[in-house]
């Protein structure tokens, strides 16, 4: 149990309590060279802590061995490496580097807004922060972490807030010299704010307002000395969602926005040279030109850490995953050189033992006659056709600069084997309910316009694509589109259990030869007379099996576009023992049925990507039809009967993008790693196989991203580093068989500190997202949420114990420099709709969001979990154009009622309008002068010829081009009922589904990580 102080006793983080009866003195920072933020740990909570209880502590014994035997002396943590400086922040803000300041510069005073009342505090035993447990009894003390921090809050549940923070100087303690505390050049981030618990009720809140004097000391250490004077201060009220239960100001915590802005400034106008053992690349959200000099571009392979631990025990000690995110067909940025292509007979063949392709990592021996493969460690002979001598001590081939496979991190091989070109199959619902609806005519018009435009594009590969047409109700109708026929013939298949095609010729015909025949059929479809009316609906299995049968009959891959207009029903026999309640195995709403998995596997073998346009999909009830499309590399597009103009525009955009997106078919992805590593897992949207290093997919595009997890088998050689190779074999639209090779070389180290320094928060977020969203198929959601928190807590504890080079008090939050944004990212992931459903989130919405996010790359994933909050100018001229890089923190405190704000996420685009926006801005943007007359909800901005309207519409078009799917613009008025849609994207605040705020989550992370070390 924690010691309970008397009423006149103050507890100071990081200091020893000499006497229980000593009067409360002014706060003193035990390390005056440290700028820090105290997150609420009393000084006597060193050995006085009880060990954390829960699942995270029993299996982590090595983190709990660091405890002290003296109950009055706080244990200090010393790092193993003396070459690291720790940068502390008195303004309670984490930053990567603070430039050396000149003497005599005065910094304006700042203060921390705190709770307005001071309550008595009764310390209790603290257990592991479990935000998703059942609601605890009312009047729970603030140090009892068993409340529903990320769960729905009870209206009667109250917490006793911690009293305001007080700052001061300690006159009875000699400051430690910065030179004694720190050595070296590398600067990491620590934050500490001390505060005193006041146990007597005060009539009014009193807060010390610090005055900071910046002075320069020897070395690379900046020192801030606080000179405080007590002043009565009025507290600025915060919004309820932004207010912290523990009195912490969110604005003083690490900011993901600032991290991204600093990275953009660092790489603005520069070129990142990607070469072996290169340094950390720019963040995924930073637009930067990449030059390949022997290492793959980070937009294709991005590792969680660019310094791999040499031993498995060191990797386990970091508590963070070791892996990579792979986007094999990633799009190149403007200004980058195209991927080099070499033909199969000309390129140097790779390893004959393990099958790895040739790359710059291969070690040449015997004057170029043999090479050593780093992935299997064996030697391979070079054929006489490709032999070239080597030069120099390192054994570099003389033709290295002439062959991409010897000098480039990425290249492509054009195989001599050529397959069948991909086809485009259209399957249209013509059931009775579909014909009675209002969608048929519009859908056929859009298909006709698309095929006509493709036929006119002579240069495009799609101009000569083979096209087939299928219609269906309870039966299958296939069409013979042979040019020799005067008109197309419709063939009806009534036996749908075992599909047998009556003919094969004419089912797939070149577009230029059948465009007129297809258009004639499309014009007649709205006039069809329904032959049968099945009130139960139509199963999605039927058109998928029909399209698959056509592709199998002609031995070709392709895209299957299904336009479904009636309610969907469950596939297969729902009364069988394999149903949801028919087995003792754990079930999940995210699990696809056995019928869907079996059909998806057939599509993968054939290279058939299914894209479903559900035009009457319901959010509640019925079957969710997205499993087969997403498992085959396709997508599910849902609409509400295409009633409005916005839905029709989105349908047209989705249709064009689906057909014109560059796609690889019948893909096989092989992953090779250094012989002392292995691939322990692979996560993404695909049908998993027995071998995680071999993934087969029906189709993939430039957005498709997989997460690969690595593990040690033996200790690594620090001098050789680590090599990772991804080999993708796929077919193009024209039938060419290509092999794309990507190779990444990383450094490795015996020092845990180096591993932490080379982690990136955005990559870890994307990796955790794919791993957890795949794990929801088999594991409970609460278990996954707790695992995320446990991993992050133990990582902070491990970094604090093994990598801090200075003695830090228990109240100091210690974060690696490049992981400052990781807590806010992980908190956003934990309270996402997939892992923490809200009251208004339907099952279909959660299933859809899971699959959409799983298919995103690193940049889109980071933007999804931390959207861009962009302030819009109220009037536009040449000096204040909207800038997508000037984002604000995602919290309600960033919203000003006098402003306009655009919230940009890959799946959502919101325009928030404050109640006090000038009338002139409303007129220029919405053509209305009254705020109350402005309509909320889905909208389309009017095309008005004024600078504000033009600039905002241009910004929206730019943002829409950066996301994989079409979005509708939502206008959200301040105080309107639809403002909840905005609150879900303000990830630093408490979310409507009960998710904890960033400040509260960070507080509990810090407290739990410190307690692990006691």
Coordinates of C-alpha atoms in Angstrom, one line a residue, residues 290-639:
X290 CA 13.6 8.7 -52.8
X291 CA 16.8 7.8 -54.7
X292 CA 17.5 4.0 -54.8
X293 CA 21.2 3.3 -54.3
X294 CA 21.1 -0.3 -53.4
X295 CA 18.3 -0.3 -50.8
X296 CA 14.6 -0.4 -51.5
X297 CA 12.5 2.7 -51.1
X298 CA 10.7 3.1 -47.7
X299 CA 7.4 3.5 -49.5
X300 CA 7.8 -0.2 -50.6
X301 CA 9.3 -1.8 -47.4
X302 CA 9.2 0.2 -44.2
X303 CA 10.6 -1.5 -41.0
X304 CA 9.4 -1.0 -37.5
X305 CA 13.1 -0.5 -36.5
X306 CA 16.0 0.2 -38.8
X307 CA 18.5 -1.3 -36.3
X308 CA 17.8 -5.0 -35.5
X309 CA 18.9 -6.4 -32.2
X310 CA 21.6 -9.0 -32.6
X311 CA 20.0 -11.4 -30.1
X312 CA 16.5 -12.6 -29.5
X313 CA 16.7 -11.7 -25.9
X314 CA 17.4 -8.1 -26.7
X315 CA 14.5 -8.0 -29.0
X316 CA 12.2 -9.4 -26.4
X317 CA 13.5 -6.9 -23.9
X318 CA 12.4 -4.0 -26.1
X319 CA 8.7 -5.3 -25.9
X320 CA 8.1 -3.8 -29.4
X321 CA 7.6 -6.0 -32.5
X322 CA 10.3 -6.5 -35.0
X323 CA 8.8 -6.5 -38.5
X324 CA 8.2 -4.7 -41.8
X325 CA 5.3 -3.3 -43.8
X326 CA 5.4 -4.3 -47.5
X327 CA 3.6 -2.5 -50.3
X328 CA 5.0 -4.5 -53.4
X329 CA 3.3 -2.4 -56.1
X330 CA 3.6 1.0 -54.3
X331 CA 3.2 4.0 -56.5
X332 CA 6.2 6.2 -57.1
X333 CA 6.3 9.9 -56.2
X334 CA 6.6 12.5 -58.8
X335 CA 10.3 13.1 -59.7
X336 CA 11.5 9.6 -58.9
X337 CA 13.0 7.4 -61.6
X338 CA 10.9 4.5 -62.9
X339 CA 11.6 1.0 -61.8
X340 CA 14.3 -0.6 -64.0
X341 CA 13.2 -3.6 -66.0
X342 CA 15.4 -6.4 -67.2
X343 CA 14.5 -9.3 -69.4
X344 CA 14.7 -12.9 -68.2
X345 CA 17.5 -14.2 -70.3
X346 CA 19.7 -11.2 -69.5
X347 CA 19.6 -10.9 -65.8
X348 CA 21.8 -12.8 -63.4
X349 CA 20.0 -15.7 -61.8
X350 CA 19.7 -15.7 -58.0
X351 CA 20.4 -18.4 -55.4
X352 CA 19.8 -21.9 -56.6
X353 CA 19.3 -23.3 -53.1
X354 CA 16.6 -21.1 -51.5
X355 CA 15.2 -19.3 -54.6
X356 CA 16.1 -15.8 -53.5
X357 CA 16.6 -13.4 -56.4
X358 CA 19.9 -11.6 -57.2
X359 CA 20.5 -8.4 -55.2
X360 CA 23.4 -6.2 -54.1
X361 CA 23.6 -8.1 -50.8
X362 CA 25.0 -11.3 -52.5
X363 CA 28.7 -11.8 -51.6
X364 CA 30.9 -12.6 -54.6
X365 CA 33.8 -15.1 -54.2
X366 CA 36.4 -16.7 -56.4
X367 CA 36.7 -13.8 -58.8
X368 CA 33.0 -13.8 -59.5
X369 CA 32.5 -17.5 -60.2
X370 CA 30.4 -18.1 -57.0
X371 CA 28.3 -16.0 -54.7
X372 CA 27.2 -16.5 -51.1
X373 CA 23.5 -16.0 -50.4
X374 CA 22.7 -14.2 -47.1
X375 CA 19.3 -15.7 -46.9
X376 CA 20.4 -19.4 -46.7
X377 CA 24.2 -19.0 -46.3
X378 CA 25.0 -21.3 -49.2
X379 CA 27.2 -20.9 -52.3
X380 CA 25.8 -20.8 -55.8
X381 CA 27.6 -21.1 -59.1
X382 CA 27.3 -18.4 -61.8
X383 CA 26.5 -19.7 -65.3
X384 CA 29.1 -18.9 -67.9
X385 CA 26.6 -16.7 -69.8
X386 CA 26.4 -14.3 -66.9
X387 CA 30.0 -14.5 -65.6
X388 CA 31.9 -11.3 -65.0
X389 CA 35.1 -10.9 -63.0
X390 CA 35.3 -8.9 -59.8
X391 CA 37.6 -6.1 -58.8
X392 CA 38.9 -4.7 -55.5
X393 CA 39.1 -6.2 -52.1
X394 CA 35.3 -6.2 -51.6
X395 CA 34.8 -8.3 -54.7
X396 CA 32.5 -6.1 -56.7
X397 CA 31.6 -7.2 -60.2
X398 CA 32.9 -5.0 -63.0
X399 CA 29.3 -4.7 -64.5
X400 CA 27.6 -3.8 -61.3
X401 CA 26.5 -0.3 -62.5
X402 CA 25.1 -1.8 -65.7
X403 CA 22.8 -4.4 -64.2
X404 CA 19.9 -3.3 -61.9
X405 CA 19.9 -6.6 -60.1
X406 CA 23.5 -5.9 -58.9
X407 CA 23.1 -2.3 -57.9
X408 CA 19.5 -1.5 -57.2
X409 CA 17.2 -2.2 -54.2
X410 CA 14.2 -2.6 -56.5
X411 CA 13.9 -3.9 -60.0
X412 CA 11.5 -5.9 -62.2
X413 CA 12.0 -9.0 -64.3
X414 CA 10.0 -9.4 -67.5
X415 CA 9.6 -13.2 -67.8
X416 CA 9.6 -14.8 -71.2
X417 CA 6.5 -16.8 -70.3
X418 CA 3.2 -15.0 -71.2
X419 CA -0.2 -16.0 -69.9
X420 CA -3.7 -15.1 -70.8
X421 CA -4.7 -11.4 -70.5
X422 CA -7.1 -10.5 -67.7
X423 CA -10.8 -10.2 -68.5
X424 CA -13.5 -7.9 -67.2
X425 CA -16.8 -9.6 -66.2
X426 CA -20.0 -7.7 -65.5
X427 CA -22.7 -9.4 -63.4
X428 CA -26.0 -7.5 -63.0
X429 CA -28.9 -8.3 -60.8
X430 CA -32.1 -8.6 -62.8
X431 CA -34.4 -10.1 -60.1
X432 CA -37.9 -8.8 -59.6
X433 CA -37.1 -6.4 -56.8
X434 CA -34.1 -5.1 -58.7
X435 CA -36.2 -4.3 -61.8
X436 CA -38.8 -2.6 -59.6
X437 CA -36.2 -0.3 -58.1
X438 CA -34.9 2.9 -59.6
X439 CA -31.3 1.9 -59.9
X440 CA -31.2 -0.3 -63.0
X441 CA -31.4 2.5 -65.6
X442 CA -28.7 4.6 -64.0
X443 CA -26.4 1.6 -63.5
X444 CA -26.7 0.5 -67.1
X445 CA -26.0 4.1 -68.3
X446 CA -22.8 4.3 -66.2
X447 CA -21.6 0.9 -67.5
X448 CA -22.3 2.0 -71.1
X449 CA -20.4 5.3 -70.6
X450 CA -17.4 3.5 -69.0
X451 CA -17.1 0.9 -71.8
X452 CA -17.5 3.6 -74.5
X453 CA -14.7 5.6 -72.9
X454 CA -12.4 2.6 -72.6
X455 CA -13.0 1.8 -76.3
X456 CA -11.8 5.2 -77.3
X457 CA -8.5 5.0 -75.3
X458 CA -6.4 3.4 -78.0
X459 CA -3.1 3.7 -76.1
X460 CA -4.5 2.2 -72.8
X461 CA -4.1 -1.6 -72.2
X462 CA -7.8 -1.7 -71.2
X463 CA -8.9 -0.6 -74.7
X464 CA -8.4 -4.2 -75.9
X465 CA -9.6 -5.9 -72.7
X466 CA -11.9 -9.0 -73.1
X467 CA -15.3 -8.3 -71.6
X468 CA -18.1 -10.7 -70.6
X469 CA -21.7 -10.1 -69.4
X470 CA -23.8 -12.0 -66.9
X471 CA -27.2 -11.4 -65.5
X472 CA -28.9 -13.3 -62.7
X473 CA -31.9 -13.7 -60.5
X474 CA -32.4 -17.1 -59.1
X475 CA -30.9 -18.4 -62.3
X476 CA -27.8 -17.5 -64.3
X477 CA -28.0 -15.8 -67.8
X478 CA -24.8 -15.8 -69.8
X479 CA -24.4 -14.0 -73.1
X480 CA -22.7 -15.1 -76.3
X481 CA -21.1 -11.9 -77.6
X482 CA -19.4 -13.4 -80.7
X483 CA -19.0 -10.7 -83.5
X484 CA -20.2 -13.2 -86.0
X485 CA -23.7 -13.1 -84.5
X486 CA -26.2 -10.5 -85.6
X487 CA -27.2 -10.0 -82.0
X488 CA -26.1 -11.5 -78.7
X489 CA -27.6 -14.7 -77.5
X490 CA -28.8 -15.2 -73.9
X491 CA -28.3 -18.7 -72.5
X492 CA -30.1 -19.5 -69.3
X493 CA -28.7 -21.9 -66.7
X494 CA -31.3 -23.2 -64.3
X495 CA -29.2 -25.8 -62.5
X496 CA -27.1 -23.5 -60.3
X497 CA -25.9 -26.1 -57.8
X498 CA -23.4 -27.5 -60.2
X499 CA -22.7 -24.9 -62.9
X500 CA -21.9 -26.2 -66.3
X501 CA -21.5 -23.6 -69.1
X502 CA -23.3 -24.5 -72.3
X503 CA -20.7 -22.8 -74.5
X504 CA -17.3 -21.2 -74.2
X505 CA -16.8 -19.3 -77.3
X506 CA -18.2 -15.8 -77.2
X507 CA -18.4 -15.5 -73.4
X508 CA -15.3 -13.2 -73.4
X509 CA -14.8 -11.0 -76.4
X510 CA -12.5 -8.1 -77.1
X511 CA -14.1 -4.8 -76.1
X512 CA -13.7 -3.3 -79.6
X513 CA -15.6 -6.2 -81.1
X514 CA -18.4 -6.5 -78.6
X515 CA -19.1 -2.9 -77.3
X516 CA -22.1 -2.5 -79.5
X517 CA -23.6 -5.9 -78.5
X518 CA -23.1 -5.2 -74.8
X519 CA -24.7 -1.8 -75.1
X520 CA -27.7 -3.3 -76.8
X521 CA -28.2 -5.7 -73.9
X522 CA -27.7 -2.9 -71.4
X523 CA -30.5 -0.8 -73.0
X524 CA -32.9 -3.7 -72.8
X525 CA -32.2 -4.7 -69.1
X526 CA -34.5 -2.1 -67.5
X527 CA -37.3 -3.5 -69.7
X528 CA -36.9 -7.1 -68.6
X529 CA -40.0 -8.9 -67.3
X530 CA -39.1 -10.8 -64.1
X531 CA -39.6 -14.5 -64.6
X532 CA -39.7 -15.3 -60.9
X533 CA -39.8 -13.5 -57.7
X534 CA -37.9 -14.9 -54.7
X535 CA -39.0 -12.9 -51.6
X536 CA -36.0 -14.3 -49.6
X537 CA -33.5 -12.4 -51.7
X538 CA -30.5 -13.6 -53.8
X539 CA -27.3 -15.1 -52.4
X540 CA -24.1 -13.4 -53.4
X541 CA -22.6 -16.9 -53.9
X542 CA -24.5 -17.3 -57.2
X543 CA -22.9 -14.5 -59.3
X544 CA -19.5 -15.2 -57.9
X545 CA -19.7 -18.9 -58.8
X546 CA -21.0 -18.0 -62.3
X547 CA -18.2 -15.5 -63.0
X548 CA -15.6 -17.9 -61.6
X549 CA -16.9 -20.6 -63.9
X550 CA -16.5 -18.4 -67.0
X551 CA -12.9 -17.5 -66.0
X552 CA -12.0 -21.1 -65.3
X553 CA -13.5 -22.3 -68.6
X554 CA -11.2 -19.8 -70.5
X555 CA -8.2 -20.2 -68.2
X556 CA -7.7 -16.5 -67.5
X557 CA -7.7 -14.1 -64.5
X558 CA -9.8 -11.1 -64.3
X559 CA -12.0 -8.7 -62.4
X560 CA -15.6 -9.6 -61.5
X561 CA -17.9 -6.6 -61.0
X562 CA -21.2 -7.5 -59.4
X563 CA -24.0 -5.0 -59.3
X564 CA -26.4 -6.2 -56.7
X565 CA -29.7 -4.4 -56.1
X566 CA -31.7 -6.7 -53.8
X567 CA -31.2 -7.7 -50.1
X568 CA -28.6 -10.3 -49.6
X569 CA -29.1 -13.6 -47.7
X570 CA -26.7 -15.9 -45.9
X571 CA -24.7 -18.3 -48.0
X572 CA -24.7 -22.0 -47.2
X573 CA -26.7 -24.0 -44.8
X574 CA -27.1 -22.0 -41.6
X575 CA -28.6 -25.0 -39.7
X576 CA -25.5 -27.1 -40.1
X577 CA -23.3 -28.0 -37.1
X578 CA -20.6 -25.6 -38.5
X579 CA -22.8 -22.6 -37.7
X580 CA -22.1 -19.9 -35.2
X581 CA -23.6 -21.8 -32.3
X582 CA -22.8 -25.3 -33.6
X583 CA -19.2 -25.6 -32.3
X584 CA -17.2 -25.1 -29.1
X585 CA -14.6 -23.0 -30.9
X586 CA -14.5 -19.3 -30.1
X587 CA -16.6 -17.3 -32.6
X588 CA -16.3 -13.8 -33.7
X589 CA -18.6 -11.5 -35.8
X590 CA -15.6 -10.9 -38.0
X591 CA -15.2 -14.5 -39.0
X592 CA -16.2 -15.3 -42.6
X593 CA -18.3 -18.4 -43.2
X594 CA -16.7 -21.6 -44.4
X595 CA -18.6 -21.2 -47.7
X596 CA -17.1 -17.7 -48.2
X597 CA -13.6 -19.0 -47.4
X598 CA -13.9 -21.9 -49.8
X599 CA -15.1 -19.7 -52.6
X600 CA -12.4 -17.1 -51.9
X601 CA -9.7 -19.8 -52.2
X602 CA -11.1 -20.8 -55.6
X603 CA -11.0 -17.2 -56.7
X604 CA -7.4 -16.9 -55.5
X605 CA -6.3 -19.9 -57.5
X606 CA -7.9 -18.5 -60.6
X607 CA -6.8 -14.9 -60.1
X608 CA -10.4 -13.6 -59.8
X609 CA -10.8 -10.3 -57.9
X610 CA -14.4 -9.7 -56.9
X611 CA -15.8 -6.1 -56.6
X612 CA -19.3 -5.9 -55.2
X613 CA -21.5 -2.8 -55.7
X614 CA -24.3 -3.3 -53.2
X615 CA -26.9 -0.7 -54.1
X616 CA -29.4 -1.6 -51.4
X617 CA -27.1 -2.7 -48.6
X618 CA -28.7 -2.4 -45.1
X619 CA -26.6 -1.4 -42.1
X620 CA -28.6 -3.6 -39.8
X621 CA -29.7 -7.2 -40.4
X622 CA -28.9 -9.5 -43.4
X623 CA -25.6 -10.9 -44.5
X624 CA -22.5 -8.9 -44.8
X625 CA -21.2 -9.6 -48.3
X626 CA -17.7 -8.2 -48.0
X627 CA -15.7 -11.2 -47.0
X628 CA -15.2 -12.6 -50.6
X629 CA -14.4 -9.2 -52.2
X630 CA -11.8 -8.2 -49.7
X631 CA -10.2 -11.7 -49.5
X632 CA -9.7 -11.6 -53.2
X633 CA -8.2 -8.1 -53.4
X634 CA -11.4 -6.5 -54.4
X635 CA -13.7 -4.2 -52.4
X636 CA -17.3 -3.7 -51.2
X637 CA -19.0 -0.5 -52.3
X638 CA -22.3 0.2 -50.5
X639 CA -25.0 2.8 -51.5

